[in-house]
Amino acid sequence: MAFETVLNPDATLDAPSPVPRVSPDAPIVLFDSGMGGLTVLEELRKLLPDAPVIYAADTAGLPYGTKTEAQIAARVAGLLGRMTERFAPRLVCIACNTASTIALGMVREVLEVPIVGTVPAIKPAAALTQTGVIGLLGTEATIRQAYVDRLEHEFAAGKLLLRHGAPGLVDAAEAKMRGEPVDPAVIAEAVKALRDQPGGDRIDTVVLACTHFPLVEAELAQAFGPGVRFVHGAPGIAQQIARLTAGQDYSRTRADRALFTGKGMVSAAARDALSRYGLREVGEF
Ligand code: DGL
């Protein structure tokens, strides 16, 4: 049981004040459809190196970006429900823009665990752009979400936000993590799709609105050329996790694990990549 409620000894009977206490070995679960959430884990390690982590990837459902809202919501809610019951995490992070922009509200309503989501970093991009033109690369499912419209209206009013759904970049990032070469044509296609939109030649800031895309940021930077900055949510998400778990104790009683829904999908190269992120055990869930 990860959560236990103890009464604050300073509280009076009139005003009981429950203080949540968390088992030191309760993990933080990071959930994505594939390897993209590792970009969040990388930032989390910098802030909370001692936090026990379970990295959970729905590789049997990958890619999410080409699925319907109903398919994604059902998978995410079902899998997170199972994970929460089985591992009693102190916090769950949906390290996936597609899953978060579709299912975050719903999952928060049904699970009794703090949930941190990942949403496109439009706010910081709007603060950075000098030309007023921002590119946004996400999955097809993410870029059509009302959640993204709301972020645009709230934080990028008066700017031009050009969106492109780039499923090929998810494959490219997964391939790179398997130690395979990244197809330059896929990168070039994504860049061209933004540049060819009216105003696209003035893009100076690009939101990587899919956790997979920072894995191919170097390739994207080369294809865009100088004068383009990239923004993604991972550092902010890690900070939010650190804020929500502030003051909690950590004790790792076993190696951090990567768990997958897909069978037989973890090659030797992928295991190497996972162990570079401190995930030394691999299994299924
Ligand atoms: N990593 C996921 C995201 O941030 C999506 C990848 C996929 O299409 O499954 O949106």
Tab-separated table of C-alpha atoms and ligand atoms in Angstrom:
chain	number	residue	atom	x	y	z
A	1	MET	CA	0.000	0.000	0.000
A	2	ALA	CA	1.715	3.206	-1.133
A	3	PHE	CA	-0.527	5.638	0.660
A	4	GLU	CA	-1.374	5.659	4.287
A	5	THR	CA	-3.088	8.425	6.156
A	6	VAL	CA	-1.738	9.411	9.559
A	7	LEU	CA	-3.237	12.042	11.783
A	8	ASN	CA	-1.176	15.136	12.240
A	9	PRO	CA	-0.286	15.143	15.967
A	10	ASP	CA	-0.748	18.916	16.035
A	11	ALA	CA	-4.303	18.715	14.783
A	12	THR	CA	-7.167	19.204	17.189
A	13	LEU	CA	-10.165	16.901	17.250
A	14	ASP	CA	-12.220	19.705	15.768
A	15	ALA	CA	-9.947	20.059	12.802
A	16	PRO	CA	-8.329	16.749	11.888
A	17	SER	CA	-5.634	17.313	9.328
A	18	PRO	CA	-4.608	14.165	7.445
A	19	VAL	CA	-1.003	14.031	6.302
A	20	PRO	CA	-0.378	11.643	3.409
A	21	ARG	CA	2.574	9.334	4.045
A	22	VAL	CA	4.101	7.363	1.217
A	23	SER	CA	6.124	4.146	1.429
A	24	PRO	CA	9.756	4.979	0.635
A	25	ASP	CA	9.886	2.246	-2.008
A	26	ALA	CA	6.649	3.334	-3.736
A	27	PRO	CA	7.613	3.952	-7.357
A	28	ILE	CA	6.896	6.773	-9.720
A	29	VAL	CA	5.284	5.264	-12.829
A	30	LEU	CA	6.145	6.912	-16.144
A	31	PHE	CA	3.781	5.814	-18.894
A	32	ASP	CA	4.079	6.197	-22.661
A	33	SER	CA	3.171	4.239	-25.761
A	34	GLY	CA	6.844	3.497	-26.417
A	35	MET	CA	10.312	4.919	-25.804
A	36	GLY	CA	9.301	8.602	-25.902
A	37	GLY	CA	8.740	8.883	-22.157
A	38	LEU	CA	12.452	8.273	-21.645
A	39	THR	CA	12.953	11.950	-22.507
A	40	VAL	CA	10.923	12.745	-19.383
A	41	LEU	CA	12.794	10.140	-17.335
A	42	GLU	CA	16.095	11.754	-18.323
A	43	GLU	CA	14.985	15.067	-16.790
A	44	LEU	CA	13.466	13.348	-13.757
A	45	ARG	CA	16.754	11.598	-12.972
A	46	LYS	CA	18.475	14.992	-12.744
A	47	LEU	CA	16.048	16.171	-10.058
A	48	LEU	CA	15.196	12.950	-8.206
A	49	PRO	CA	18.056	10.494	-8.732
A	50	ASP	CA	16.956	8.292	-5.826
A	51	ALA	CA	13.295	7.953	-6.811
A	52	PRO	CA	12.299	4.357	-7.667
A	53	VAL	CA	10.835	4.343	-11.172
A	54	ILE	CA	8.770	1.935	-13.219
A	55	TYR	CA	8.803	2.865	-16.886
A	56	ALA	CA	5.696	1.441	-18.554
A	57	ALA	CA	5.280	1.403	-22.314
A	58	ASP	CA	2.184	0.241	-24.174
A	59	THR	CA	4.214	-1.126	-27.047
A	60	ALA	CA	1.329	-3.408	-28.057
A	61	GLY	CA	-0.682	-0.222	-28.676
A	62	LEU	CA	2.085	1.815	-30.338
A	63	PRO	CA	1.557	4.126	-32.161
A	64	TYR	CA	-1.157	6.051	-30.323
A	65	GLY	CA	-1.003	8.977	-32.718
A	66	THR	CA	-2.894	7.233	-35.501
A	67	LYS	CA	-5.630	5.824	-33.230
A	68	THR	CA	-9.024	7.301	-32.394
A	69	GLU	CA	-9.739	9.212	-29.200
A	70	ALA	CA	-11.925	6.346	-27.931
A	71	GLN	CA	-9.234	3.736	-28.548
A	72	ILE	CA	-6.581	5.802	-26.793
A	73	ALA	CA	-8.760	6.705	-23.799
A	74	ALA	CA	-9.782	3.074	-23.273
A	75	ARG	CA	-6.203	1.771	-23.409
A	76	VAL	CA	-4.771	4.465	-21.160
A	77	ALA	CA	-7.479	4.227	-18.507
A	78	GLY	CA	-7.364	0.416	-18.472
A	79	LEU	CA	-3.585	0.139	-18.300
A	80	LEU	CA	-3.108	2.864	-15.700
A	81	GLY	CA	-5.835	1.336	-13.557
A	82	ARG	CA	-3.985	-1.991	-13.669
A	83	MET	CA	-0.587	-0.417	-12.991
A	84	THR	CA	-1.916	1.579	-10.056
A	85	GLU	CA	-3.515	-1.460	-8.473
A	86	ARG	CA	-0.458	-3.639	-8.980
A	87	PHE	CA	2.379	-1.268	-8.099
A	88	ALA	CA	0.764	1.257	-5.712
A	89	PRO	CA	2.788	4.145	-7.150
A	90	ARG	CA	3.254	7.417	-5.291
A	91	LEU	CA	2.583	9.261	-8.560
A	92	VAL	CA	1.826	8.450	-12.185
A	93	CYS	CA	3.168	10.543	-15.024
A	94	ILE	CA	1.524	10.174	-18.410
A	95	ALA	CA	4.719	10.899	-20.356
A	96	CYS	CA	2.845	11.120	-23.640
A	97	ASN	CA	1.212	14.185	-25.179
A	98	THR	CA	-1.279	12.108	-27.160
A	99	ALA	CA	-2.534	10.204	-24.127
A	100	SER	CA	-2.529	13.322	-21.922
A	101	THR	CA	-4.375	15.666	-24.263
A	102	ILE	CA	-7.096	13.021	-24.694
A	103	ALA	CA	-7.360	11.157	-21.395
A	104	LEU	CA	-5.756	13.167	-18.589
A	105	GLY	CA	-9.009	14.587	-17.165
A	106	MET	CA	-10.779	11.262	-17.283
A	107	VAL	CA	-7.920	9.308	-15.684
A	108	ARG	CA	-7.590	11.900	-12.918
A	109	GLU	CA	-11.255	11.434	-12.109
A	110	VAL	CA	-11.061	7.669	-11.711
A	111	LEU	CA	-7.651	7.024	-10.125
A	112	GLU	CA	-6.782	7.965	-6.571
A	113	VAL	CA	-3.156	8.787	-7.199
A	114	PRO	CA	-1.531	12.079	-8.192
A	115	ILE	CA	-1.279	12.200	-11.989
A	116	VAL	CA	1.018	14.500	-13.933
A	117	GLY	CA	0.344	14.931	-17.637
A	118	THR	CA	2.358	16.103	-20.595
A	119	VAL	CA	0.910	18.825	-22.776
A	120	PRO	CA	2.423	20.743	-25.695
A	121	ALA	CA	4.858	23.451	-24.502
A	122	ILE	CA	3.044	26.275	-26.323
A	123	LYS	CA	3.341	28.702	-23.409
A	124	PRO	CA	7.170	28.749	-23.246
A	125	ALA	CA	7.385	28.750	-27.048
A	126	ALA	CA	5.153	31.828	-27.230
A	127	ALA	CA	7.435	33.587	-24.751
A	128	LEU	CA	10.527	32.722	-26.799
A	129	THR	CA	9.522	33.450	-30.381
A	130	GLN	CA	10.875	36.646	-31.895
A	131	THR	CA	9.167	36.338	-35.274
A	132	GLY	CA	5.796	35.385	-33.771
A	133	VAL	CA	5.661	32.195	-35.825
A	134	ILE	CA	5.766	28.884	-33.936
A	135	GLY	CA	5.849	25.412	-35.441
A	136	LEU	CA	4.261	22.521	-33.576
A	137	LEU	CA	5.162	18.925	-34.336
A	138	GLY	CA	3.002	16.288	-32.669
A	139	THR	CA	1.110	13.155	-33.503
A	140	GLU	CA	-1.961	13.414	-35.712
A	141	ALA	CA	-4.167	12.694	-32.696
A	142	THR	CA	-2.530	15.406	-30.584
A	143	ILE	CA	-2.646	18.237	-33.093
A	144	ARG	CA	-6.419	17.939	-33.577
A	145	GLN	CA	-7.241	18.124	-29.837
A	146	ALA	CA	-9.363	20.926	-28.384
A	147	TYR	CA	-6.820	20.929	-25.540
A	148	VAL	CA	-4.247	22.265	-28.013
A	149	ASP	CA	-6.731	24.882	-29.298
A	150	ARG	CA	-7.201	26.043	-25.723
A	151	LEU	CA	-3.446	26.312	-25.105
A	152	GLU	CA	-3.122	28.277	-28.343
A	153	HIS	CA	-5.889	30.711	-27.411
A	154	GLU	CA	-4.657	31.132	-23.867
A	155	PHE	CA	-0.930	31.488	-24.452
A	156	ALA	CA	-0.259	32.182	-28.125
A	157	ALA	CA	-2.917	34.748	-28.999
A	158	GLY	CA	-1.457	37.127	-31.583
A	159	LYS	CA	1.125	34.533	-32.700
A	160	LEU	CA	0.899	32.207	-35.649
A	161	LEU	CA	0.931	28.539	-34.600
A	162	LEU	CA	1.513	26.137	-37.475
A	163	ARG	CA	0.775	22.481	-36.683
A	164	HIS	CA	1.886	19.291	-38.348
A	165	GLY	CA	1.143	15.677	-37.408
A	166	ALA	CA	4.281	13.649	-38.022
A	167	PRO	CA	3.806	9.919	-37.322
A	168	GLY	CA	7.035	9.156	-39.192
A	169	LEU	CA	9.016	10.885	-36.442
A	170	VAL	CA	7.653	8.407	-33.869
A	171	ASP	CA	8.975	5.528	-35.985
A	172	ALA	CA	12.265	7.369	-36.472
A	173	ALA	CA	12.714	7.857	-32.722
A	174	GLU	CA	11.852	4.217	-31.984
A	175	ALA	CA	14.312	3.087	-34.673
A	176	LYS	CA	17.046	5.272	-33.214
A	177	MET	CA	16.510	3.700	-29.779
A	178	ARG	CA	16.857	0.278	-31.363
A	179	GLY	CA	20.229	1.402	-32.700
A	180	GLU	CA	18.976	1.714	-36.279
A	181	PRO	CA	19.671	4.695	-38.558
A	182	VAL	CA	17.173	7.541	-38.781
A	183	ASP	CA	15.742	7.998	-42.286
A	184	PRO	CA	16.682	11.562	-43.341
A	185	ALA	CA	13.688	11.668	-45.729
A	186	VAL	CA	11.284	11.371	-42.775
A	187	ILE	CA	12.961	14.274	-40.996
A	188	ALA	CA	13.010	16.388	-44.171
A	189	GLU	CA	9.310	15.690	-44.784
A	190	ALA	CA	8.331	16.935	-41.320
A	191	VAL	CA	10.369	20.122	-41.713
A	192	LYS	CA	8.989	20.800	-45.192
A	193	ALA	CA	5.400	20.290	-44.000
A	194	LEU	CA	5.857	23.188	-41.546
A	195	ARG	CA	7.968	25.396	-43.785
A	196	ASP	CA	5.521	25.075	-46.706
A	197	GLN	CA	2.573	26.467	-44.724
A	198	PRO	CA	1.883	30.206	-45.172
A	199	GLY	CA	4.295	32.001	-42.820
A	200	GLY	CA	6.359	28.829	-42.337
A	201	ASP	CA	9.545	30.493	-43.571
A	202	ARG	CA	9.439	32.721	-40.438
A	203	ILE	CA	9.299	29.865	-37.888
A	204	ASP	CA	11.961	30.455	-35.234
A	205	THR	CA	10.594	28.194	-32.467
A	206	VAL	CA	9.341	24.639	-32.736
A	207	VAL	CA	7.326	22.852	-30.054
A	208	LEU	CA	8.167	19.151	-29.904
A	209	ALA	CA	4.682	18.102	-28.794
A	210	CYS	CA	5.403	14.395	-28.639
A	211	THR	CA	7.745	12.888	-26.076
A	212	HIS	CA	9.408	10.844	-28.818
A	213	PHE	CA	10.573	13.877	-30.782
A	214	PRO	CA	13.382	15.158	-28.511
A	215	LEU	CA	15.050	11.813	-29.311
A	216	VAL	CA	15.506	13.092	-32.888
A	217	GLU	CA	16.022	16.762	-32.037
A	218	ALA	CA	19.585	16.785	-33.413
A	219	GLU	CA	18.353	15.517	-36.791
A	220	LEU	CA	15.487	18.043	-36.818
A	221	ALA	CA	17.829	20.897	-35.885
A	222	GLN	CA	20.093	20.056	-38.767
A	223	ALA	CA	17.203	19.912	-41.220
A	224	PHE	CA	15.654	23.211	-40.040
A	225	GLY	CA	18.990	24.979	-40.169
A	226	PRO	CA	20.200	27.804	-37.914
A	227	GLY	CA	17.895	30.215	-36.152
A	228	VAL	CA	15.312	27.670	-34.927
A	229	ARG	CA	14.922	26.756	-31.268
A	230	PHE	CA	13.162	23.690	-29.921
A	231	VAL	CA	10.949	23.564	-26.846
A	232	HIS	CA	9.527	20.526	-25.129
A	233	GLY	CA	7.813	19.773	-21.860
A	234	ALA	CA	10.162	17.287	-20.169
A	235	PRO	CA	12.063	19.687	-17.854
A	236	GLY	CA	8.799	21.287	-16.664
A	237	ILE	CA	7.173	17.896	-16.094
A	238	ALA	CA	10.128	16.736	-14.005
A	239	GLN	CA	9.854	19.902	-11.915
A	240	GLN	CA	6.153	19.318	-11.386
A	241	ILE	CA	6.802	15.728	-10.243
A	242	ALA	CA	9.473	16.993	-7.837
A	243	ARG	CA	7.050	19.604	-6.465
A	244	LEU	CA	4.276	17.065	-5.904
A	245	THR	CA	6.577	14.599	-4.152
A	246	ALA	CA	8.542	17.165	-2.127
A	247	GLY	CA	9.432	15.935	1.355
A	248	GLN	CA	8.827	12.253	0.575
A	249	ASP	CA	11.447	9.600	1.366
A	250	TYR	CA	12.946	7.303	-1.236
A	251	SER	CA	14.464	3.905	-0.862
A	252	ARG	CA	15.082	1.710	-3.887
A	253	THR	CA	14.578	-1.928	-2.886
A	254	ARG	CA	15.111	-3.332	-6.402
A	255	ALA	CA	16.430	-2.151	-9.753
A	256	ASP	CA	14.236	0.221	-11.743
A	257	ARG	CA	12.257	-1.604	-14.424
A	258	ALA	CA	10.898	-1.073	-17.912
A	259	LEU	CA	7.647	-2.950	-18.508
A	260	PHE	CA	6.061	-3.441	-21.926
A	261	THR	CA	2.671	-4.642	-23.126
A	262	GLY	CA	4.146	-5.916	-26.408
A	263	LYS	CA	5.854	-9.275	-26.321
A	264	GLY	CA	9.310	-9.850	-27.754
A	265	MET	CA	9.808	-6.207	-28.687
A	266	VAL	CA	12.918	-5.526	-26.675
A	267	SER	CA	16.058	-6.037	-28.718
A	268	ALA	CA	19.569	-6.108	-27.247
A	269	ALA	CA	20.123	-2.547	-28.515
A	270	ALA	CA	16.900	-1.380	-26.854
A	271	ARG	CA	17.968	-3.033	-23.576
A	272	ASP	CA	21.255	-1.142	-23.797
A	273	ALA	CA	19.372	2.098	-24.362
A	274	LEU	CA	17.076	1.390	-21.400
A	275	SER	CA	19.983	0.653	-19.129
A	276	ARG	CA	21.521	4.014	-20.042
A	277	TYR	CA	18.394	5.493	-18.433
A	278	GLY	CA	18.936	3.349	-15.327
A	279	LEU	CA	16.281	0.753	-16.279
A	280	ARG	CA	18.167	-2.459	-15.647
A	281	GLU	CA	15.285	-4.921	-15.585
A	282	VAL	CA	12.857	-5.509	-18.437
A	283	GLY	CA	9.501	-7.265	-18.240
A	284	GLU	CA	5.874	-7.381	-19.378
A	285	PHE	CA	2.666	-6.114	-17.859
B	1	DGL	N1	5.020	9.662	-27.295
B	1	DGL	C1	3.687	9.925	-27.650
B	1	DGL	C2	3.347	11.415	-27.489
B	1	DGL	O1	3.978	12.122	-26.731
B	1	DGL	C3	3.089	9.409	-28.916
B	1	DGL	C4	3.716	8.397	-29.785
B	1	DGL	C5	2.681	7.514	-30.481
B	1	DGL	O2	2.158	7.873	-31.555
B	1	DGL	O3	2.393	6.476	-29.911
B	1	DGL	O4	2.418	11.906	-28.077
